[in-house]
Amino acid sequence: ASDDAQLWTDRYTANLVPGEIFGVQEQIAEQVAQALDVTLLEPERQRLTAQPTDNQEAYDYFLRGNDYSGRRLEEQDTQIAIQMYQKAVELDPGFALAYASLSNAHSWIWFLFSDRTQERLAMAKEAVDKALTLDPDLPEAHVALGWYHYWGHLEYDRALAEFAIAQKSQPNNGGLLYGIGAVQRRQGEQVGVLLRQAIRGGDRAGR
Protein backbone atom coordinates (compact mmCIF):
# COMPACT_ATOMS: atom_id res chain seq x y z
CA ALA A 1 0.00 0.00 0.00
CA SER A 2 1.17 3.54 -0.68
CA ASP A 3 1.10 4.41 3.04
CA ASP A 4 2.87 1.16 4.01
CA ALA A 5 -0.22 -0.01 5.89
CA GLN A 6 -0.27 -3.69 6.80
CA LEU A 7 -3.45 -5.35 5.59
CA TRP A 8 -2.93 -8.86 6.89
CA THR A 9 -0.29 -11.08 8.40
CA ASP A 10 -0.23 -14.56 9.81
CA ARG A 11 2.07 -17.48 10.49
CA TYR A 12 1.76 -20.83 8.84
CA THR A 13 3.37 -23.97 10.20
CA ALA A 14 3.53 -27.23 8.29
CA ASN A 15 5.69 -30.31 8.06
CA LEU A 16 7.16 -30.30 4.56
CA VAL A 17 7.44 -33.87 3.41
CA PRO A 18 8.47 -34.88 -0.12
CA GLY A 19 5.65 -34.56 -2.63
CA GLU A 20 3.36 -32.40 -0.44
CA ILE A 21 4.84 -28.94 -0.95
CA PHE A 22 2.24 -28.11 -3.62
CA GLY A 23 -0.57 -28.90 -1.22
CA VAL A 24 0.97 -26.51 1.31
CA GLN A 25 1.28 -23.82 -1.35
CA GLU A 26 -2.38 -24.27 -2.25
CA GLN A 27 -3.50 -23.96 1.39
CA ILE A 28 -1.46 -20.79 1.91
CA ALA A 29 -2.79 -19.22 -1.30
CA GLU A 30 -6.36 -20.01 -0.25
CA GLN A 31 -5.78 -18.45 3.18
CA VAL A 32 -4.33 -15.29 1.66
CA ALA A 33 -7.25 -14.99 -0.79
CA GLN A 34 -9.78 -15.42 2.02
CA ALA A 35 -7.99 -12.95 4.30
CA LEU A 36 -7.92 -10.30 1.60
CA ASP A 37 -11.49 -11.09 0.53
CA VAL A 38 -10.39 -12.02 -2.98
CA THR A 39 -12.64 -14.19 -5.10
CA LEU A 40 -10.68 -16.73 -7.09
CA LEU A 41 -12.00 -17.48 -10.56
CA GLU A 42 -12.14 -21.13 -11.57
CA PRO A 43 -9.06 -20.97 -13.87
CA GLU A 44 -7.08 -19.40 -11.01
CA ARG A 45 -8.33 -22.04 -8.59
CA GLN A 46 -7.29 -24.76 -11.01
CA ARG A 47 -3.83 -23.27 -11.21
CA LEU A 48 -3.55 -23.38 -7.44
CA THR A 49 -4.45 -27.05 -7.31
CA ALA A 50 -2.28 -28.03 -10.28
CA GLN A 51 0.81 -30.05 -9.44
CA PRO A 52 3.40 -29.58 -12.20
CA THR A 53 5.58 -32.50 -11.09
CA ASP A 54 5.75 -35.21 -8.45
CA ASN A 55 9.53 -34.99 -8.40
CA GLN A 56 10.68 -32.54 -5.75
CA GLU A 57 14.25 -32.49 -7.07
CA ALA A 58 13.02 -31.71 -10.57
CA TYR A 59 10.91 -28.86 -9.20
CA ASP A 60 13.94 -27.50 -7.36
CA TYR A 61 15.93 -27.40 -10.60
CA PHE A 62 12.96 -25.74 -12.29
CA LEU A 63 12.93 -22.98 -9.67
CA ARG A 64 16.67 -22.50 -10.07
CA GLY A 65 16.13 -22.19 -13.81
CA ASN A 66 13.49 -19.52 -13.20
CA ASP A 67 15.93 -17.60 -11.03
CA TYR A 68 18.63 -17.54 -13.68
CA SER A 69 16.12 -16.89 -16.44
CA GLY A 70 14.97 -13.80 -14.57
CA ARG A 71 18.49 -12.36 -14.86
CA ARG A 72 18.64 -12.98 -18.59
CA LEU A 73 20.35 -9.74 -19.58
CA GLU A 74 23.53 -11.81 -19.63
CA GLU A 75 23.78 -14.78 -21.96
CA GLN A 76 25.60 -16.80 -19.29
CA ASP A 77 22.58 -16.62 -16.98
CA THR A 78 20.28 -17.92 -19.70
CA GLN A 79 22.70 -20.73 -20.48
CA ILE A 80 22.65 -21.75 -16.81
CA ALA A 81 18.83 -21.56 -16.85
CA ILE A 82 18.84 -23.96 -19.80
CA GLN A 83 21.02 -26.37 -17.83
CA MET A 84 18.63 -26.19 -14.86
CA TYR A 85 15.53 -26.76 -17.00
CA GLN A 86 17.25 -29.57 -18.86
CA LYS A 87 18.07 -31.27 -15.57
CA ALA A 88 14.44 -30.85 -14.46
CA VAL A 89 13.05 -32.62 -17.53
CA GLU A 90 15.67 -35.34 -17.27
CA LEU A 91 14.49 -36.05 -13.75
CA ASP A 92 10.83 -35.86 -14.80
CA PRO A 93 10.23 -36.33 -18.55
CA GLY A 94 6.56 -35.47 -17.95
CA PHE A 95 7.29 -32.00 -16.56
CA ALA A 96 5.45 -29.89 -19.17
CA LEU A 97 6.00 -26.58 -17.40
CA ALA A 98 9.76 -27.11 -17.39
CA TYR A 99 9.73 -27.90 -21.12
CA ALA A 100 7.86 -24.64 -21.78
CA SER A 101 10.45 -22.67 -19.82
CA LEU A 102 13.26 -24.51 -21.57
CA SER A 103 11.79 -23.45 -24.91
CA ASN A 104 11.62 -19.82 -23.76
CA ALA A 105 15.29 -19.89 -22.83
CA HIS A 106 16.35 -21.33 -26.19
CA SER A 107 14.23 -18.78 -28.07
CA TRP A 108 15.72 -15.95 -26.04
CA ILE A 109 19.28 -17.09 -26.82
CA TRP A 110 18.36 -16.92 -30.51
CA PHE A 111 16.74 -13.50 -30.17
CA LEU A 112 19.82 -12.13 -28.41
CA PHE A 113 21.91 -13.03 -31.49
CA SER A 114 24.01 -15.18 -29.15
CA ASP A 115 23.31 -18.30 -31.19
CA ARG A 116 21.69 -17.89 -34.58
CA THR A 117 21.96 -21.52 -35.60
CA GLN A 118 19.02 -23.54 -36.83
CA GLU A 119 19.88 -26.07 -34.12
CA ARG A 120 19.03 -23.49 -31.46
CA LEU A 121 15.63 -22.79 -32.99
CA ALA A 122 15.02 -26.49 -33.37
CA MET A 123 15.70 -27.01 -29.66
CA ALA A 124 13.21 -24.26 -28.79
CA LYS A 125 10.54 -25.82 -31.01
CA GLU A 126 11.22 -29.35 -29.77
CA ALA A 127 10.84 -28.26 -26.15
CA VAL A 128 7.57 -26.40 -26.67
CA ASP A 129 6.17 -29.22 -28.79
CA LYS A 130 6.94 -31.60 -25.95
CA ALA A 131 5.19 -29.32 -23.46
CA LEU A 132 2.07 -29.13 -25.62
CA THR A 133 2.08 -32.87 -26.19
CA LEU A 134 2.14 -33.44 -22.44
CA ASP A 135 -0.44 -30.73 -21.69
CA PRO A 136 -2.19 -29.15 -24.71
CA ASP A 137 -4.03 -26.67 -22.47
CA LEU A 138 -0.99 -25.46 -20.51
CA PRO A 139 -1.04 -21.64 -20.79
CA GLU A 140 2.72 -21.38 -20.32
CA ALA A 141 3.25 -23.71 -23.26
CA HIS A 142 1.18 -21.46 -25.53
CA VAL A 143 3.11 -18.46 -24.22
CA ALA A 144 6.36 -20.26 -25.07
CA LEU A 145 5.10 -21.02 -28.57
CA GLY A 146 4.17 -17.35 -28.92
CA TRP A 147 7.71 -16.29 -27.98
CA TYR A 148 9.07 -18.87 -30.41
CA HIS A 149 7.05 -17.35 -33.27
CA TYR A 150 8.01 -13.82 -32.24
CA TRP A 151 11.65 -14.19 -31.22
CA GLY A 152 12.48 -16.98 -33.61
CA HIS A 153 10.67 -15.94 -36.79
CA LEU A 154 9.15 -12.47 -36.23
CA GLU A 155 5.76 -14.00 -37.01
CA TYR A 156 3.66 -11.48 -35.14
CA ASP A 157 0.15 -12.74 -35.91
CA ARG A 158 1.02 -16.32 -34.97
CA ALA A 159 2.62 -15.08 -31.74
CA LEU A 160 -0.48 -13.08 -30.81
CA ALA A 161 -2.70 -16.06 -31.56
CA GLU A 162 -0.80 -18.19 -29.05
CA PHE A 163 -0.74 -15.39 -26.48
CA ALA A 164 -4.51 -15.05 -26.87
CA ILE A 165 -4.99 -18.73 -26.04
CA ALA A 166 -2.97 -18.33 -22.87
CA GLN A 167 -4.73 -15.11 -21.90
CA LYS A 168 -8.08 -16.91 -21.67
CA SER A 169 -6.93 -18.63 -18.49
CA GLN A 170 -4.32 -16.08 -17.37
CA PRO A 171 -5.88 -12.65 -18.06
CA ASN A 172 -3.76 -10.96 -15.38
CA ASN A 173 -0.40 -12.48 -16.32
CA GLY A 174 1.95 -9.48 -16.44
CA GLY A 175 4.59 -11.24 -18.51
CA LEU A 176 1.97 -12.29 -21.03
CA LEU A 177 0.59 -8.75 -21.30
CA TYR A 178 4.15 -7.53 -21.83
CA GLY A 179 4.57 -10.04 -24.65
CA ILE A 180 1.37 -8.89 -26.34
CA GLY A 181 2.49 -5.28 -26.06
CA ALA A 182 5.96 -6.08 -27.42
CA VAL A 183 4.51 -7.78 -30.48
CA GLN A 184 1.97 -5.02 -31.10
CA ARG A 185 4.75 -2.44 -30.84
CA ARG A 186 6.67 -4.34 -33.51
CA GLN A 187 3.56 -4.44 -35.68
CA GLY A 188 3.20 -0.68 -35.29
CA GLU A 189 6.81 -0.15 -36.33
CA GLN A 190 6.26 -2.42 -39.31
CA VAL A 191 3.20 -0.43 -40.39
CA GLY A 192 5.19 2.79 -39.91
CA VAL A 193 7.95 1.56 -42.22
CA LEU A 194 5.44 0.57 -44.90
CA LEU A 195 3.76 3.96 -44.66
CA ARG A 196 7.08 5.79 -44.96
CA GLN A 197 8.00 3.66 -47.97
CA ALA A 198 4.62 4.40 -49.56
CA ILE A 199 5.03 8.12 -48.94
CA ARG A 200 8.52 8.13 -50.43
CA GLY A 201 7.21 6.17 -53.41
CA GLY A 202 4.41 8.68 -53.88
CA ASP A 203 6.86 11.59 -53.72
CA ARG A 204 9.02 10.01 -56.38
CA ALA A 205 5.98 9.37 -58.57
CA GLY A 206 4.88 12.99 -58.16
CA ARG A 207 8.25 14.25 -59.27
CSV table of C-alpha atoms in Angstrom, one decimal:
chain,number,residue,atom,x,y,z
A,1,ALA,CA,0.0,0.0,0.0
A,2,SER,CA,1.2,3.5,-0.7
A,3,ASP,CA,1.1,4.4,3.0
A,4,ASP,CA,2.9,1.2,4.0
A,5,ALA,CA,-0.2,0.0,5.9
A,6,GLN,CA,-0.3,-3.7,6.8
A,7,LEU,CA,-3.4,-5.4,5.6
A,8,TRP,CA,-2.9,-8.9,6.9
A,9,THR,CA,-0.3,-11.1,8.4
A,10,ASP,CA,-0.2,-14.6,9.8
A,11,ARG,CA,2.1,-17.5,10.5
A,12,TYR,CA,1.8,-20.8,8.8
A,13,THR,CA,3.4,-24.0,10.2
A,14,ALA,CA,3.5,-27.2,8.3
A,15,ASN,CA,5.7,-30.3,8.1
A,16,LEU,CA,7.2,-30.3,4.6
A,17,VAL,CA,7.4,-33.9,3.4
A,18,PRO,CA,8.5,-34.9,-0.1
A,19,GLY,CA,5.6,-34.6,-2.6
A,20,GLU,CA,3.4,-32.4,-0.4
A,21,ILE,CA,4.8,-28.9,-0.9
A,22,PHE,CA,2.2,-28.1,-3.6
A,23,GLY,CA,-0.6,-28.9,-1.2
A,24,VAL,CA,1.0,-26.5,1.3
A,25,GLN,CA,1.3,-23.8,-1.3
A,26,GLU,CA,-2.4,-24.3,-2.2
A,27,GLN,CA,-3.5,-24.0,1.4
A,28,ILE,CA,-1.5,-20.8,1.9
A,29,ALA,CA,-2.8,-19.2,-1.3
A,30,GLU,CA,-6.4,-20.0,-0.3
A,31,GLN,CA,-5.8,-18.4,3.2
A,32,VAL,CA,-4.3,-15.3,1.7
A,33,ALA,CA,-7.3,-15.0,-0.8
A,34,GLN,CA,-9.8,-15.4,2.0
A,35,ALA,CA,-8.0,-12.9,4.3
A,36,LEU,CA,-7.9,-10.3,1.6
A,37,ASP,CA,-11.5,-11.1,0.5
A,38,VAL,CA,-10.4,-12.0,-3.0
A,39,THR,CA,-12.6,-14.2,-5.1
A,40,LEU,CA,-10.7,-16.7,-7.1
A,41,LEU,CA,-12.0,-17.5,-10.6
A,42,GLU,CA,-12.1,-21.1,-11.6
A,43,PRO,CA,-9.1,-21.0,-13.9
A,44,GLU,CA,-7.1,-19.4,-11.0
A,45,ARG,CA,-8.3,-22.0,-8.6
A,46,GLN,CA,-7.3,-24.8,-11.0
A,47,ARG,CA,-3.8,-23.3,-11.2
A,48,LEU,CA,-3.6,-23.4,-7.4
A,49,THR,CA,-4.4,-27.0,-7.3
A,50,ALA,CA,-2.3,-28.0,-10.3
A,51,GLN,CA,0.8,-30.0,-9.4
A,52,PRO,CA,3.4,-29.6,-12.2
A,53,THR,CA,5.6,-32.5,-11.1
A,54,ASP,CA,5.8,-35.2,-8.5
A,55,ASN,CA,9.5,-35.0,-8.4
A,56,GLN,CA,10.7,-32.5,-5.8
A,57,GLU,CA,14.3,-32.5,-7.1
A,58,ALA,CA,13.0,-31.7,-10.6
A,59,TYR,CA,10.9,-28.9,-9.2
A,60,ASP,CA,13.9,-27.5,-7.4
A,61,TYR,CA,15.9,-27.4,-10.6
A,62,PHE,CA,13.0,-25.7,-12.3
A,63,LEU,CA,12.9,-23.0,-9.7
A,64,ARG,CA,16.7,-22.5,-10.1
A,65,GLY,CA,16.1,-22.2,-13.8
A,66,ASN,CA,13.5,-19.5,-13.2
A,67,ASP,CA,15.9,-17.6,-11.0
A,68,TYR,CA,18.6,-17.5,-13.7
A,69,SER,CA,16.1,-16.9,-16.4
A,70,GLY,CA,15.0,-13.8,-14.6
A,71,ARG,CA,18.5,-12.4,-14.9
A,72,ARG,CA,18.6,-13.0,-18.6
A,73,LEU,CA,20.3,-9.7,-19.6
A,74,GLU,CA,23.5,-11.8,-19.6
A,75,GLU,CA,23.8,-14.8,-22.0
A,76,GLN,CA,25.6,-16.8,-19.3
A,77,ASP,CA,22.6,-16.6,-17.0
A,78,THR,CA,20.3,-17.9,-19.7
A,79,GLN,CA,22.7,-20.7,-20.5
A,80,ILE,CA,22.7,-21.8,-16.8
A,81,ALA,CA,18.8,-21.6,-16.8
A,82,ILE,CA,18.8,-24.0,-19.8
A,83,GLN,CA,21.0,-26.4,-17.8
A,84,MET,CA,18.6,-26.2,-14.9
A,85,TYR,CA,15.5,-26.8,-17.0
A,86,GLN,CA,17.2,-29.6,-18.9
A,87,LYS,CA,18.1,-31.3,-15.6
A,88,ALA,CA,14.4,-30.9,-14.5
A,89,VAL,CA,13.1,-32.6,-17.5
A,90,GLU,CA,15.7,-35.3,-17.3
A,91,LEU,CA,14.5,-36.1,-13.7
A,92,ASP,CA,10.8,-35.9,-14.8
A,93,PRO,CA,10.2,-36.3,-18.6
A,94,GLY,CA,6.6,-35.5,-18.0
A,95,PHE,CA,7.3,-32.0,-16.6
A,96,ALA,CA,5.5,-29.9,-19.2
A,97,LEU,CA,6.0,-26.6,-17.4
A,98,ALA,CA,9.8,-27.1,-17.4
A,99,TYR,CA,9.7,-27.9,-21.1
A,100,ALA,CA,7.9,-24.6,-21.8
A,101,SER,CA,10.5,-22.7,-19.8
A,102,LEU,CA,13.3,-24.5,-21.6
A,103,SER,CA,11.8,-23.5,-24.9
A,104,ASN,CA,11.6,-19.8,-23.8
A,105,ALA,CA,15.3,-19.9,-22.8
A,106,HIS,CA,16.4,-21.3,-26.2
A,107,SER,CA,14.2,-18.8,-28.1
A,108,TRP,CA,15.7,-15.9,-26.0
A,109,ILE,CA,19.3,-17.1,-26.8
A,110,TRP,CA,18.4,-16.9,-30.5
A,111,PHE,CA,16.7,-13.5,-30.2
A,112,LEU,CA,19.8,-12.1,-28.4
A,113,PHE,CA,21.9,-13.0,-31.5
A,114,SER,CA,24.0,-15.2,-29.1
A,115,ASP,CA,23.3,-18.3,-31.2
A,116,ARG,CA,21.7,-17.9,-34.6
A,117,THR,CA,22.0,-21.5,-35.6
A,118,GLN,CA,19.0,-23.5,-36.8
A,119,GLU,CA,19.9,-26.1,-34.1
A,120,ARG,CA,19.0,-23.5,-31.5
A,121,LEU,CA,15.6,-22.8,-33.0
A,122,ALA,CA,15.0,-26.5,-33.4
A,123,MET,CA,15.7,-27.0,-29.7
A,124,ALA,CA,13.2,-24.3,-28.8
A,125,LYS,CA,10.5,-25.8,-31.0
A,126,GLU,CA,11.2,-29.3,-29.8
A,127,ALA,CA,10.8,-28.3,-26.1
A,128,VAL,CA,7.6,-26.4,-26.7
A,129,ASP,CA,6.2,-29.2,-28.8
A,130,LYS,CA,6.9,-31.6,-26.0
A,131,ALA,CA,5.2,-29.3,-23.5
A,132,LEU,CA,2.1,-29.1,-25.6
A,133,THR,CA,2.1,-32.9,-26.2
A,134,LEU,CA,2.1,-33.4,-22.4
A,135,ASP,CA,-0.4,-30.7,-21.7
A,136,PRO,CA,-2.2,-29.1,-24.7
A,137,ASP,CA,-4.0,-26.7,-22.5
A,138,LEU,CA,-1.0,-25.5,-20.5
A,139,PRO,CA,-1.0,-21.6,-20.8
A,140,GLU,CA,2.7,-21.4,-20.3
A,141,ALA,CA,3.2,-23.7,-23.3
A,142,HIS,CA,1.2,-21.5,-25.5
A,143,VAL,CA,3.1,-18.5,-24.2
A,144,ALA,CA,6.4,-20.3,-25.1
A,145,LEU,CA,5.1,-21.0,-28.6
A,146,GLY,CA,4.2,-17.4,-28.9
A,147,TRP,CA,7.7,-16.3,-28.0
A,148,TYR,CA,9.1,-18.9,-30.4
A,149,HIS,CA,7.0,-17.4,-33.3
A,150,TYR,CA,8.0,-13.8,-32.2
A,151,TRP,CA,11.6,-14.2,-31.2
A,152,GLY,CA,12.5,-17.0,-33.6
A,153,HIS,CA,10.7,-15.9,-36.8
A,154,LEU,CA,9.2,-12.5,-36.2
A,155,GLU,CA,5.8,-14.0,-37.0
A,156,TYR,CA,3.7,-11.5,-35.1
A,157,ASP,CA,0.2,-12.7,-35.9
A,158,ARG,CA,1.0,-16.3,-35.0
A,159,ALA,CA,2.6,-15.1,-31.7
A,160,LEU,CA,-0.5,-13.1,-30.8
A,161,ALA,CA,-2.7,-16.1,-31.6
A,162,GLU,CA,-0.8,-18.2,-29.1
A,163,PHE,CA,-0.7,-15.4,-26.5
A,164,ALA,CA,-4.5,-15.1,-26.9
A,165,ILE,CA,-5.0,-18.7,-26.0
A,166,ALA,CA,-3.0,-18.3,-22.9
A,167,GLN,CA,-4.7,-15.1,-21.9
A,168,LYS,CA,-8.1,-16.9,-21.7
A,169,SER,CA,-6.9,-18.6,-18.5
A,170,GLN,CA,-4.3,-16.1,-17.4
A,171,PRO,CA,-5.9,-12.6,-18.1
A,172,ASN,CA,-3.8,-11.0,-15.4
A,173,ASN,CA,-0.4,-12.5,-16.3
A,174,GLY,CA,1.9,-9.5,-16.4
A,175,GLY,CA,4.6,-11.2,-18.5
A,176,LEU,CA,2.0,-12.3,-21.0
A,177,LEU,CA,0.6,-8.8,-21.3
A,178,TYR,CA,4.1,-7.5,-21.8
A,179,GLY,CA,4.6,-10.0,-24.6
A,180,ILE,CA,1.4,-8.9,-26.3
A,181,GLY,CA,2.5,-5.3,-26.1
A,182,ALA,CA,6.0,-6.1,-27.4
A,183,VAL,CA,4.5,-7.8,-30.5
A,184,GLN,CA,2.0,-5.0,-31.1
A,185,ARG,CA,4.7,-2.4,-30.8
A,186,ARG,CA,6.7,-4.3,-33.5
A,187,GLN,CA,3.6,-4.4,-35.7
A,188,GLY,CA,3.2,-0.7,-35.3
A,189,GLU,CA,6.8,-0.2,-36.3
A,190,GLN,CA,6.3,-2.4,-39.3
A,191,VAL,CA,3.2,-0.4,-40.4
A,192,GLY,CA,5.2,2.8,-39.9
A,193,VAL,CA,8.0,1.6,-42.2
A,194,LEU,CA,5.4,0.6,-44.9
A,195,LEU,CA,3.8,4.0,-44.7
A,196,ARG,CA,7.1,5.8,-45.0
A,197,GLN,CA,8.0,3.7,-48.0
A,198,ALA,CA,4.6,4.4,-49.6
A,199,ILE,CA,5.0,8.1,-48.9
A,200,ARG,CA,8.5,8.1,-50.4
A,201,GLY,CA,7.2,6.2,-53.4
A,202,GLY,CA,4.4,8.7,-53.9
A,203,ASP,CA,6.9,11.6,-53.7
A,204,ARG,CA,9.0,10.0,-56.4
A,205,ALA,CA,6.0,9.4,-58.6
A,206,GLY,CA,4.9,13.0,-58.2
A,207,ARG,CA,8.3,14.2,-59.3
